[in-house]
PDB file of C-alpha atoms in Angstrom:
ATOM      1  CA  MET J   1     -48.197 -76.918 -73.306  1.00  0.00           C
ATOM      2  CA  ARG J   2     -46.949 -80.605 -73.367  1.00  0.00           C
ATOM      3  CA  TRP J   3     -50.608 -81.744 -72.362  1.00  0.00           C
ATOM      4  CA  PHE J   4     -51.157 -80.307 -75.997  1.00  0.00           C
ATOM      5  CA  GLU J   5     -48.974 -82.175 -78.059  1.00  0.00           C
ATOM      6  CA  ILE J   6     -49.552 -85.197 -76.613  1.00  0.00           C
ATOM      7  CA  ALA J   7     -53.280 -84.976 -77.317  1.00  0.00           C
ATOM      8  CA  LEU J   8     -52.463 -83.740 -80.917  1.00  0.00           C
ATOM      9  CA  VAL J   9     -49.906 -86.419 -81.827  1.00  0.00           C
ATOM     10  CA  SER J  10     -52.673 -88.779 -80.017  1.00  0.00           C
ATOM     11  CA  LEU J  11     -55.855 -87.600 -82.041  1.00  0.00           C
ATOM     12  CA  THR J  12     -53.765 -87.626 -84.848  1.00  0.00           C
ATOM     13  CA  LEU J  13     -52.611 -91.102 -84.780  1.00  0.00           C
ATOM     14  CA  PHE J  14     -55.979 -92.514 -83.749  1.00  0.00           C
ATOM     15  CA  SER J  15     -58.050 -90.714 -86.378  1.00  0.00           C
ATOM     16  CA  GLY J  16     -55.475 -91.526 -88.846  1.00  0.00           C
ATOM     17  CA  ALA J  17     -55.370 -95.495 -87.932  1.00  0.00           C
ATOM     18  CA  VAL J  18     -59.257 -95.359 -88.467  1.00  0.00           C
ATOM     19  CA  TRP J  19     -58.981 -93.765 -91.743  1.00  0.00           C
ATOM     20  CA  LEU J  20     -56.384 -96.226 -93.234  1.00  0.00           C
ATOM     21  CA  LEU J  21     -58.373 -99.326 -91.163  1.00  0.00           C
ATOM     22  CA  ASP J  22     -61.697 -98.227 -93.038  1.00  0.00           C
ATOM     23  CA  LYS J  23     -60.085 -97.553 -96.498  1.00  0.00           C
ATOM     24  CA  LEU J  24     -57.994-101.135 -96.268  1.00  0.00           C
ATOM     25  CA  PHE J  25     -60.583-103.054 -94.905  1.00  0.00           C
ATOM     26  CA  LEU J  26     -63.972-102.065 -93.354  1.00  0.00           C
ATOM     27  CA  ALA J  27     -65.296 -99.767 -96.713  1.00  0.00           C
ATOM     28  CA  LYS J  28     -65.025-103.130 -98.564  1.00  0.00           C
ATOM     29  CA  ARG J  29     -67.085-104.814 -96.074  1.00  0.00           C
ATOM     30  CA  ARG J  30     -69.448-102.492 -95.199  1.00  0.00           C
ATOM     31  CA  ALA J  31     -70.132-102.043 -99.802  1.00  0.00           C
ATOM     32  CA  ALA J  32     -70.554-106.217 -99.766  1.00  0.00           C
ATOM     33  CA  ARG J  33     -73.309-105.437 -96.980  1.00  0.00           C
ATOM     34  CA  GLU J  34     -75.002-102.680 -98.171  1.00  0.00           C
ATOM     35  CA  SER J  35     -77.695-104.547-100.582  1.00  0.00           C
ATOM     36  CA  LEU J  36     -78.008-106.555 -98.270  1.00  0.00           C
ATOM     37  CA  LEU J  37     -78.633-103.648 -95.415  1.00  0.00           C
ATOM     38  CA  ASP J  38     -79.447-100.604 -97.764  1.00  0.00           C
ATOM     39  CA  ASP J  39     -77.736 -98.370 -95.654  1.00  0.00           C
ATOM     40  CA  GLY J  40     -74.578 -96.693 -97.235  1.00  0.00           C
ATOM     41  CA  LYS J  41     -73.926 -94.526 -94.361  1.00  0.00           C
ATOM     42  CA  GLU J  42     -70.379 -94.880 -92.253  1.00  0.00           C
ATOM     43  CA  PRO J  43     -70.083 -95.130 -88.953  1.00  0.00           C
ATOM     44  CA  PHE J  44     -69.859 -92.757 -86.791  1.00  0.00           C
ATOM     45  CA  LEU J  45     -66.214 -93.021 -85.787  1.00  0.00           C
ATOM     46  CA  VAL J  46     -65.310 -93.766 -89.486  1.00  0.00           C
ATOM     47  CA  ASP J  47     -67.135 -90.561 -90.709  1.00  0.00           C
ATOM     48  CA  TYR J  48     -65.589 -88.234 -87.704  1.00  0.00           C
ATOM     49  CA  SER J  49     -62.167 -89.886 -88.611  1.00  0.00           C
ATOM     50  CA  LYS J  50     -61.951 -89.217 -91.903  1.00  0.00           C
ATOM     51  CA  ALA J  51     -63.201 -85.756 -91.402  1.00  0.00           C
ATOM     52  CA  PHE J  52     -60.596 -84.597 -88.888  1.00  0.00           C
ATOM     53  CA  PHE J  53     -57.451 -86.540 -89.687  1.00  0.00           C
ATOM     54  CA  PRO J  54     -56.488 -83.784 -92.398  1.00  0.00           C
ATOM     55  CA  VAL J  55     -56.766 -81.157 -90.418  1.00  0.00           C
ATOM     56  CA  LEU J  56     -55.493 -82.457 -87.254  1.00  0.00           C
ATOM     57  CA  LEU J  57     -52.350 -84.057 -89.164  1.00  0.00           C
ATOM     58  CA  VAL J  58     -51.979 -80.378 -90.965  1.00  0.00           C
ATOM     59  CA  VAL J  59     -51.690 -78.564 -87.563  1.00  0.00           C
ATOM     60  CA  LEU J  60     -49.360 -81.063 -86.259  1.00  0.00           C
ATOM     61  CA  VAL J  61     -47.114 -80.674 -89.090  1.00  0.00           C
ATOM     62  CA  LEU J  62     -47.237 -76.898 -88.873  1.00  0.00           C
ATOM     63  CA  ARG J  63     -46.883 -76.509 -85.387  1.00  0.00           C
ATOM     64  CA  SER J  64     -44.138 -79.264 -84.804  1.00  0.00           C
ATOM     65  CA  PHE J  65     -41.845 -78.703 -87.998  1.00  0.00           C
ATOM     66  CA  ILE J  66     -42.590 -75.154 -89.122  1.00  0.00           C
ATOM     67  CA  ALA J  67     -44.035 -72.563 -86.491  1.00  0.00           C
ATOM     68  CA  GLU J  68     -45.527 -72.869 -83.327  1.00  0.00           C
ATOM     69  CA  PRO J  69     -47.785 -69.836 -81.026  1.00  0.00           C
ATOM     70  CA  PHE J  70     -46.251 -69.043 -77.609  1.00  0.00           C
ATOM     71  CA  ARG J  71     -47.551 -66.594 -75.492  1.00  0.00           C
ATOM     72  CA  ILE J  72     -44.804 -64.252 -73.389  1.00  0.00           C
ATOM     73  CA  PRO J  73     -45.998 -64.954 -69.508  1.00  0.00           C
ATOM     74  CA  SER J  74     -43.589 -62.435 -67.920  1.00  0.00           C
ATOM     75  CA  ASN J  75     -41.799 -59.332 -67.836  1.00  0.00           C
ATOM     76  CA  SER J  76     -38.040 -60.969 -68.473  1.00  0.00           C
ATOM     77  CA  MET J  77     -37.861 -59.816 -71.731  1.00  0.00           C
ATOM     78  CA  MET J  78     -38.595 -56.195 -71.806  1.00  0.00           C
ATOM     79  CA  PRO J  79     -38.517 -53.854 -73.898  1.00  0.00           C
ATOM     80  CA  THR J  80     -38.589 -56.588 -76.550  1.00  0.00           C
ATOM     81  CA  LEU J  81     -41.136 -58.638 -75.318  1.00  0.00           C
ATOM     82  CA  LEU J  82     -44.482 -57.423 -73.365  1.00  0.00           C
ATOM     83  CA  THR J  83     -46.363 -59.699 -70.853  1.00  0.00           C
ATOM     84  CA  GLY J  84     -49.052 -60.489 -73.125  1.00  0.00           C
ATOM     85  CA  ASP J  85     -47.504 -60.728 -76.850  1.00  0.00           C
ATOM     86  CA  PHE J  86     -48.008 -63.675 -78.486  1.00  0.00           C
ATOM     87  CA  ILE J  87     -45.577 -64.960 -80.964  1.00  0.00           C
ATOM     88  CA  LEU J  88     -44.587 -67.284 -83.486  1.00  0.00           C
ATOM     89  CA  VAL J  89     -41.236 -69.346 -82.999  1.00  0.00           C
ATOM     90  CA  ASN J  90     -39.540 -71.173 -86.014  1.00  0.00           C
ATOM     91  CA  LYS J  91     -39.549 -74.899 -85.442  1.00  0.00           C
ATOM     92  CA  PHE J  92     -36.848 -75.519 -88.378  1.00  0.00           C
ATOM     93  CA  THR J  93     -33.702 -72.603 -87.996  1.00  0.00           C
ATOM     94  CA  TYR J  94     -32.059 -74.967 -85.511  1.00  0.00           C
ATOM     95  CA  GLY J  95     -33.382 -78.688 -87.135  1.00  0.00           C
ATOM     96  CA  LEU J  96     -36.224 -80.673 -87.201  1.00  0.00           C
ATOM     97  CA  ARG J  97     -37.357 -82.076 -84.373  1.00  0.00           C
ATOM     98  CA  LEU J  98     -40.038 -84.748 -83.229  1.00  0.00           C
ATOM     99  CA  PRO J  99     -43.137 -83.554 -81.210  1.00  0.00           C
ATOM    100  CA  ILE J 100     -43.195 -84.838 -77.423  1.00  0.00           C
ATOM    101  CA  ASN J 101     -39.564 -85.932 -76.789  1.00  0.00           C
ATOM    102  CA  ASN J 102     -37.962 -83.112 -78.913  1.00  0.00           C
ATOM    103  CA  ARG J 103     -35.526 -85.062 -80.260  1.00  0.00           C
ATOM    104  CA  LYS J 104     -33.882 -83.613 -83.067  1.00  0.00           C
ATOM    105  CA  VAL J 105     -33.984 -85.900 -86.370  1.00  0.00           C
ATOM    106  CA  ILE J 106     -32.671 -83.477 -89.270  1.00  0.00           C
ATOM    107  CA  ALA J 107     -29.696 -80.902 -88.292  1.00  0.00           C
ATOM    108  CA  LEU J 108     -30.035 -77.953 -90.390  1.00  0.00           C
ATOM    109  CA  GLY J 109     -28.651 -75.218 -88.112  1.00  0.00           C
ATOM    110  CA  GLU J 110     -27.572 -73.651 -84.778  1.00  0.00           C
ATOM    111  CA  PRO J 111     -28.386 -70.763 -82.673  1.00  0.00           C
ATOM    112  CA  GLN J 112     -26.244 -67.462 -83.033  1.00  0.00           C
ATOM    113  CA  ARG J 113     -25.415 -65.052 -80.754  1.00  0.00           C
ATOM    114  CA  GLY J 114     -28.709 -62.487 -80.543  1.00  0.00           C
ATOM    115  CA  ASP J 115     -31.212 -65.002 -81.582  1.00  0.00           C
ATOM    116  CA  VAL J 116     -34.287 -65.001 -79.083  1.00  0.00           C
ATOM    117  CA  VAL J 117     -34.914 -68.632 -78.423  1.00  0.00           C
ATOM    118  CA  VAL J 118     -37.946 -70.448 -77.131  1.00  0.00           C
ATOM    119  CA  PHE J 119     -36.548 -73.814 -74.873  1.00  0.00           C
ATOM    120  CA  LYS J 120     -37.479 -75.868 -71.733  1.00  0.00           C
ATOM    121  CA  PRO J 121     -35.081 -74.715 -68.570  1.00  0.00           C
ATOM    122  CA  PRO J 122     -33.062 -77.977 -67.231  1.00  0.00           C
ATOM    123  CA  HIS J 123     -34.718 -77.234 -63.746  1.00  0.00           C
ATOM    124  CA  HIS J 124     -38.798 -76.806 -64.906  1.00  0.00           C
ATOM    125  CA  PRO J 125     -38.937 -79.049 -68.222  1.00  0.00           C
ATOM    126  CA  GLU J 126     -42.772 -78.837 -68.368  1.00  0.00           C
ATOM    127  CA  GLN J 127     -42.290 -75.145 -68.969  1.00  0.00           C
ATOM    128  CA  ASP J 128     -41.393 -73.105 -72.181  1.00  0.00           C
ATOM    129  CA  TRP J 129     -38.948 -69.965 -71.476  1.00  0.00           C
ATOM    130  CA  ILE J 130     -37.806 -67.528 -73.795  1.00  0.00           C
ATOM    131  CA  LYS J 131     -34.365 -65.521 -73.313  1.00  0.00           C
ATOM    132  CA  ARG J 132     -31.639 -64.068 -75.491  1.00  0.00           C
ATOM    133  CA  VAL J 133     -28.479 -66.133 -76.603  1.00  0.00           C
ATOM    134  CA  VAL J 134     -25.637 -64.536 -75.269  1.00  0.00           C
ATOM    135  CA  GLY J 135     -22.893 -67.487 -75.583  1.00  0.00           C
ATOM    136  CA  LEU J 136     -22.339 -69.866 -78.052  1.00  0.00           C
ATOM    137  CA  PRO J 137     -20.166 -73.644 -77.005  1.00  0.00           C
ATOM    138  CA  GLY J 138     -16.950 -72.154 -75.828  1.00  0.00           C
ATOM    139  CA  ASP J 139     -17.285 -68.451 -75.159  1.00  0.00           C
ATOM    140  CA  ARG J 140     -16.039 -67.247 -72.481  1.00  0.00           C
ATOM    141  CA  VAL J 141     -19.044 -64.743 -70.422  1.00  0.00           C
ATOM    142  CA  SER J 142     -18.739 -62.324 -67.960  1.00  0.00           C
ATOM    143  CA  TYR J 143     -21.416 -60.203 -66.190  1.00  0.00           C
ATOM    144  CA  HIS J 144     -20.475 -57.396 -63.530  1.00  0.00           C
ATOM    145  CA  ASP J 145     -21.743 -53.790 -63.222  1.00  0.00           C
ATOM    146  CA  ASN J 146     -24.301 -54.309 -65.220  1.00  0.00           C
ATOM    147  CA  GLN J 147     -22.422 -54.614 -68.072  1.00  0.00           C
ATOM    148  CA  VAL J 148     -21.691 -58.406 -70.719  1.00  0.00           C
ATOM    149  CA  THR J 149     -18.165 -59.665 -71.728  1.00  0.00           C
ATOM    150  CA  VAL J 150     -18.315 -61.998 -74.393  1.00  0.00           C
ATOM    151  CA  ASN J 151     -14.890 -63.783 -74.761  1.00  0.00           C
ATOM    152  CA  GLY J 152     -13.017 -60.609 -73.040  1.00  0.00           C
ATOM    153  CA  GLU J 153     -14.611 -57.865 -75.017  1.00  0.00           C
ATOM    154  CA  LEU J 154     -16.799 -55.562 -73.407  1.00  0.00           C
ATOM    155  CA  LEU J 155     -20.452 -55.220 -75.205  1.00  0.00           C
ATOM    156  CA  LYS J 156     -21.565 -51.500 -76.234  1.00  0.00           C
ATOM    157  CA  TYR J 157     -24.028 -49.571 -74.619  1.00  0.00           C
ATOM    158  CA  THR J 158     -25.640 -46.770 -75.579  1.00  0.00           C
ATOM    159  CA  PRO J 159     -28.373 -44.479 -73.303  1.00  0.00           C
ATOM    160  CA  ILE J 160     -32.212 -44.259 -75.093  1.00  0.00           C
ATOM    161  CA  GLY J 161     -33.643 -42.699 -72.321  1.00  0.00           C
ATOM    162  CA  THR J 162     -36.064 -43.535 -69.314  1.00  0.00           C
ATOM    163  CA  TYR J 163     -38.381 -46.294 -69.772  1.00  0.00           C
ATOM    164  CA  GLU J 164     -42.400 -46.088 -69.479  1.00  0.00           C
ATOM    165  CA  GLY J 165     -44.073 -49.392 -69.057  1.00  0.00           C
ATOM    166  CA  HIS J 166     -47.935 -50.056 -69.045  1.00  0.00           C
ATOM    167  CA  GLY J 167     -50.175 -52.355 -68.541  1.00  0.00           C
ATOM    168  CA  ASN J 168     -48.132 -55.416 -66.101  1.00  0.00           C
ATOM    169  CA  GLY J 169     -44.888 -53.826 -67.043  1.00  0.00           C
ATOM    170  CA  THR J 170     -45.332 -50.454 -65.014  1.00  0.00           C
ATOM    171  CA  GLU J 171     -43.549 -52.107 -62.545  1.00  0.00           C
ATOM    172  CA  MET J 172     -40.096 -51.692 -65.021  1.00  0.00           C
ATOM    173  CA  THR J 173     -41.537 -47.651 -65.099  1.00  0.00           C
ATOM    174  CA  GLY J 174     -38.118 -45.366 -64.744  1.00  0.00           C
ATOM    175  CA  SER J 175     -35.662 -48.130 -65.504  1.00  0.00           C
ATOM    176  CA  GLN J 176     -33.191 -47.081 -67.901  1.00  0.00           C
ATOM    177  CA  GLU J 177     -33.643 -48.129 -71.549  1.00  0.00           C
ATOM    178  CA  LEU J 178     -30.416 -48.972 -73.064  1.00  0.00           C
ATOM    179  CA  ALA J 179     -29.200 -50.688 -77.073  1.00  0.00           C
ATOM    180  CA  GLU J 180     -27.014 -53.134 -76.606  1.00  0.00           C
ATOM    181  CA  ASN J 181     -24.535 -54.224 -78.917  1.00  0.00           C
ATOM    182  CA  LEU J 182     -23.587 -58.127 -78.997  1.00  0.00           C
ATOM    183  CA  LEU J 183     -20.804 -58.389 -81.312  1.00  0.00           C
ATOM    184  CA  GLY J 184     -22.282 -56.686 -84.173  1.00  0.00           C
ATOM    185  CA  ARG J 185     -26.064 -57.589 -83.181  1.00  0.00           C
ATOM    186  CA  GLU J 186     -28.098 -54.930 -81.369  1.00  0.00           C
ATOM    187  CA  HIS J 187     -30.863 -55.118 -79.202  1.00  0.00           C
ATOM    188  CA  ARG J 188     -32.561 -53.055 -75.971  1.00  0.00           C
ATOM    189  CA  VAL J 189     -32.107 -53.943 -72.519  1.00  0.00           C
ATOM    190  CA  LEU J 190     -33.282 -52.560 -69.117  1.00  0.00           C
ATOM    191  CA  GLU J 191     -31.257 -51.517 -66.232  1.00  0.00           C
ATOM    192  CA  ARG J 192     -32.779 -50.653 -62.844  1.00  0.00           C
ATOM    193  CA  THR J 193     -30.785 -47.747 -61.346  1.00  0.00           C
ATOM    194  CA  ASN J 194     -32.745 -47.777 -57.621  1.00  0.00           C
ATOM    195  CA  LEU J 195     -32.072 -51.658 -56.690  1.00  0.00           C
ATOM    196  CA  PRO J 196     -30.862 -52.496 -53.753  1.00  0.00           C
ATOM    197  CA  LEU J 197     -27.152 -54.051 -53.938  1.00  0.00           C
ATOM    198  CA  LEU J 198     -28.093 -57.885 -53.775  1.00  0.00           C
ATOM    199  CA  ASP J 199     -27.023 -60.611 -55.550  1.00  0.00           C
ATOM    200  CA  GLN J 200     -27.382 -59.546 -59.542  1.00  0.00           C
ATOM    201  CA  GLY J 201     -26.085 -62.699 -61.046  1.00  0.00           C
ATOM    202  CA  GLU J 202     -22.528 -61.525 -61.309  1.00  0.00           C
ATOM    203  CA  GLY J 203     -19.629 -64.182 -62.203  1.00  0.00           C
ATOM    204  CA  ASP J 204     -17.410 -65.559 -64.983  1.00  0.00           C
ATOM    205  CA  TRP J 205     -18.333 -68.341 -66.957  1.00  0.00           C
ATOM    206  CA  VAL J 206     -16.998 -70.643 -69.694  1.00  0.00           C
ATOM    207  CA  VAL J 207     -20.182 -72.060 -72.492  1.00  0.00           C
ATOM    208  CA  PRO J 208     -19.408 -75.860 -72.514  1.00  0.00           C
ATOM    209  CA  ALA J 209     -19.648 -77.927 -75.612  1.00  0.00           C
ATOM    210  CA  GLY J 210     -23.413 -78.672 -76.571  1.00  0.00           C
ATOM    211  CA  HIS J 211     -24.431 -75.975 -74.760  1.00  0.00           C
ATOM    212  CA  TYR J 212     -25.241 -72.046 -74.649  1.00  0.00           C
ATOM    213  CA  PHE J 213     -25.560 -68.865 -71.977  1.00  0.00           C
ATOM    214  CA  VAL J 214     -28.760 -67.099 -72.195  1.00  0.00           C
ATOM    215  CA  MET J 215     -29.899 -63.926 -70.887  1.00  0.00           C
ATOM    216  CA  GLY J 216     -33.239 -61.583 -70.762  1.00  0.00           C
ATOM    217  CA  ASP J 217     -32.949 -57.987 -71.853  1.00  0.00           C
ATOM    218  CA  ASN J 218     -34.683 -57.305 -68.501  1.00  0.00           C
ATOM    219  CA  ARG J 219     -31.559 -57.677 -66.942  1.00  0.00           C
ATOM    220  CA  ASP J 220     -32.319 -57.278 -63.430  1.00  0.00           C
ATOM    221  CA  ASN J 221     -35.529 -59.005 -63.272  1.00  0.00           C
ATOM    222  CA  SER J 222     -34.657 -62.307 -65.374  1.00  0.00           C
ATOM    223  CA  GLU J 223     -34.015 -65.632 -64.296  1.00  0.00           C
ATOM    224  CA  ASP J 224     -31.347 -66.590 -67.044  1.00  0.00           C
ATOM    225  CA  SER J 225     -28.180 -69.219 -67.289  1.00  0.00           C
ATOM    226  CA  ARG J 226     -26.522 -66.550 -64.423  1.00  0.00           C
ATOM    227  CA  TYR J 227     -28.917 -68.291 -61.710  1.00  0.00           C
ATOM    228  CA  TRP J 228     -29.199 -72.190 -63.316  1.00  0.00           C
ATOM    229  CA  GLY J 229     -26.685 -72.561 -65.893  1.00  0.00           C
ATOM    230  CA  PHE J 230     -26.322 -73.438 -69.111  1.00  0.00           C
ATOM    231  CA  LEU J 231     -29.066 -74.167 -71.806  1.00  0.00           C
ATOM    232  CA  PRO J 232     -28.602 -77.775 -73.186  1.00  0.00           C
ATOM    233  CA  GLU J 233     -28.940 -77.793 -77.408  1.00  0.00           C
ATOM    234  CA  GLN J 234     -31.092 -80.444 -76.950  1.00  0.00           C
ATOM    235  CA  ASN J 235     -33.743 -78.356 -74.896  1.00  0.00           C
ATOM    236  CA  LEU J 236     -34.223 -75.773 -77.934  1.00  0.00           C
ATOM    237  CA  ARG J 237     -37.584 -75.504 -79.086  1.00  0.00           C
ATOM    238  CA  GLY J 238     -37.220 -72.929 -81.899  1.00  0.00           C
ATOM    239  CA  LYS J 239     -36.221 -69.434 -82.654  1.00  0.00           C
ATOM    240  CA  ALA J 240     -38.635 -66.333 -82.046  1.00  0.00           C
ATOM    241  CA  PHE J 241     -39.270 -64.276 -84.748  1.00  0.00           C
ATOM    242  CA  LEU J 242     -42.620 -62.357 -85.065  1.00  0.00           C
ATOM    243  CA  ILE J 243     -45.502 -60.812 -82.585  1.00  0.00           C
ATOM    244  CA  TRP J 244     -48.605 -61.571 -83.945  1.00  0.00           C
ATOM    245  CA  MET J 245     -50.870 -60.308 -81.410  1.00  0.00           C
ATOM    246  CA  ASN J 246     -50.616 -58.376 -77.498  1.00  0.00           C
ATOM    247  CA  VAL J 247     -53.502 -59.125 -75.226  1.00  0.00           C
ATOM    248  CA  ASP J 248     -52.811 -57.414 -71.807  1.00  0.00           C
ATOM    249  CA  GLY J 249     -55.916 -55.918 -70.485  1.00  0.00           C
ATOM    250  CA  GLY J 250     -56.885 -55.436 -73.905  1.00  0.00           C
ATOM    251  CA  VAL J 251     -55.298 -55.755 -77.655  1.00  0.00           C
ATOM    252  CA  ASP J 252     -51.972 -53.618 -78.454  1.00  0.00           C
ATOM    253  CA  PHE J 253     -52.538 -53.107 -82.553  1.00  0.00           C
ATOM    254  CA  SER J 254     -48.865 -51.318 -82.398  1.00  0.00           C
ATOM    255  CA  ARG J 255     -47.126 -54.951 -81.609  1.00  0.00           C
ATOM    256  CA  ILE J 256     -48.873 -56.583 -84.234  1.00  0.00           C
ATOM    257  CA  GLY J 257     -46.244 -57.573 -86.837  1.00  0.00           C
ATOM    258  CA  ASN J 258     -43.556 -56.987 -85.412  1.00  0.00           C
ATOM    259  CA  SER J 259     -40.546 -58.972 -85.817  1.00  0.00           C
ATOM    260  CA  ILE J 260     -38.622 -59.677 -82.894  1.00  0.00           C
ATOM    261  CA  PRO J 261     -34.783 -58.433 -83.319  1.00  0.00           C
TER     262      PRO J 261
END
C-alpha cells in the first residue's frame, strides 16, 4: 500500500499547489485579461485541482491520522480475524505519524498486551502485517508446549471446542479453539493437534526497550516474533479495532461491524 500513500500525498500536494498558485497569482492575471478575451473559463488543470484538492486532503487526513482500512490476506489471526476480513485501524492511538515515512510526530499512547496491531515487519518493510501484542518492552516471554508464559506467569487456557473453518480457512477445521487469558485480556486462539513434531517456535525471549513481541492467534500457522524477532516501535501502523466487511467467495454479513478483541 506504500504506492497508494505516495500517490495520495503527491496528488494532494500537487493539486493544493496549483490551487494556491491560482489564488495568489493566476486568477488576478486572468481577471485582467477577461475583458480582452471575453472568456472567464478557468484552465483545465486549475479547474480540476480546485475540485479534487479538498477531497484528496480529507482522504489524506482521515487515512493518515484517524483510521485506515486494511484487508486480512492470511489465516494467521484466526479465529479472531479471517481471510477476507476488511478492518479499520486506529491511526492515532499510538501517536500521530507522518504518511510514507511513518515517523511519529506526536506521542499519544503505547501498545498494551492483547492489542491487535498492524505493522511493517522488519524483514518485509514493504508489507503490512497484523498480529497480537504479547510482550511489552522488558517482558520475559516463553513459548513451550503450545503455552505462553509472560514474566513467569503461565497464561490460562479454557477449551471451547473443535473449530470448524470456512472459505479459505477450511484447512484449520479440526483445530482446538481455546480462550487465552493474556494477563487480564481474553481472546481466542487455535491449536492444531495433528501436526508433526517440527519447530513450533519454542523459546525464551526478553523484549528489549522500544520493541514488542507479537504473535498470531493461529499459533501453529503464524510467522511472528517467535521466528523473526522483535517488532520495533517505529514500525507500528496502528491498532485494529473493527471489522467493516468480509468478502471470501461472498459477503459474510455476520462479521460486519464486529469489534476486534
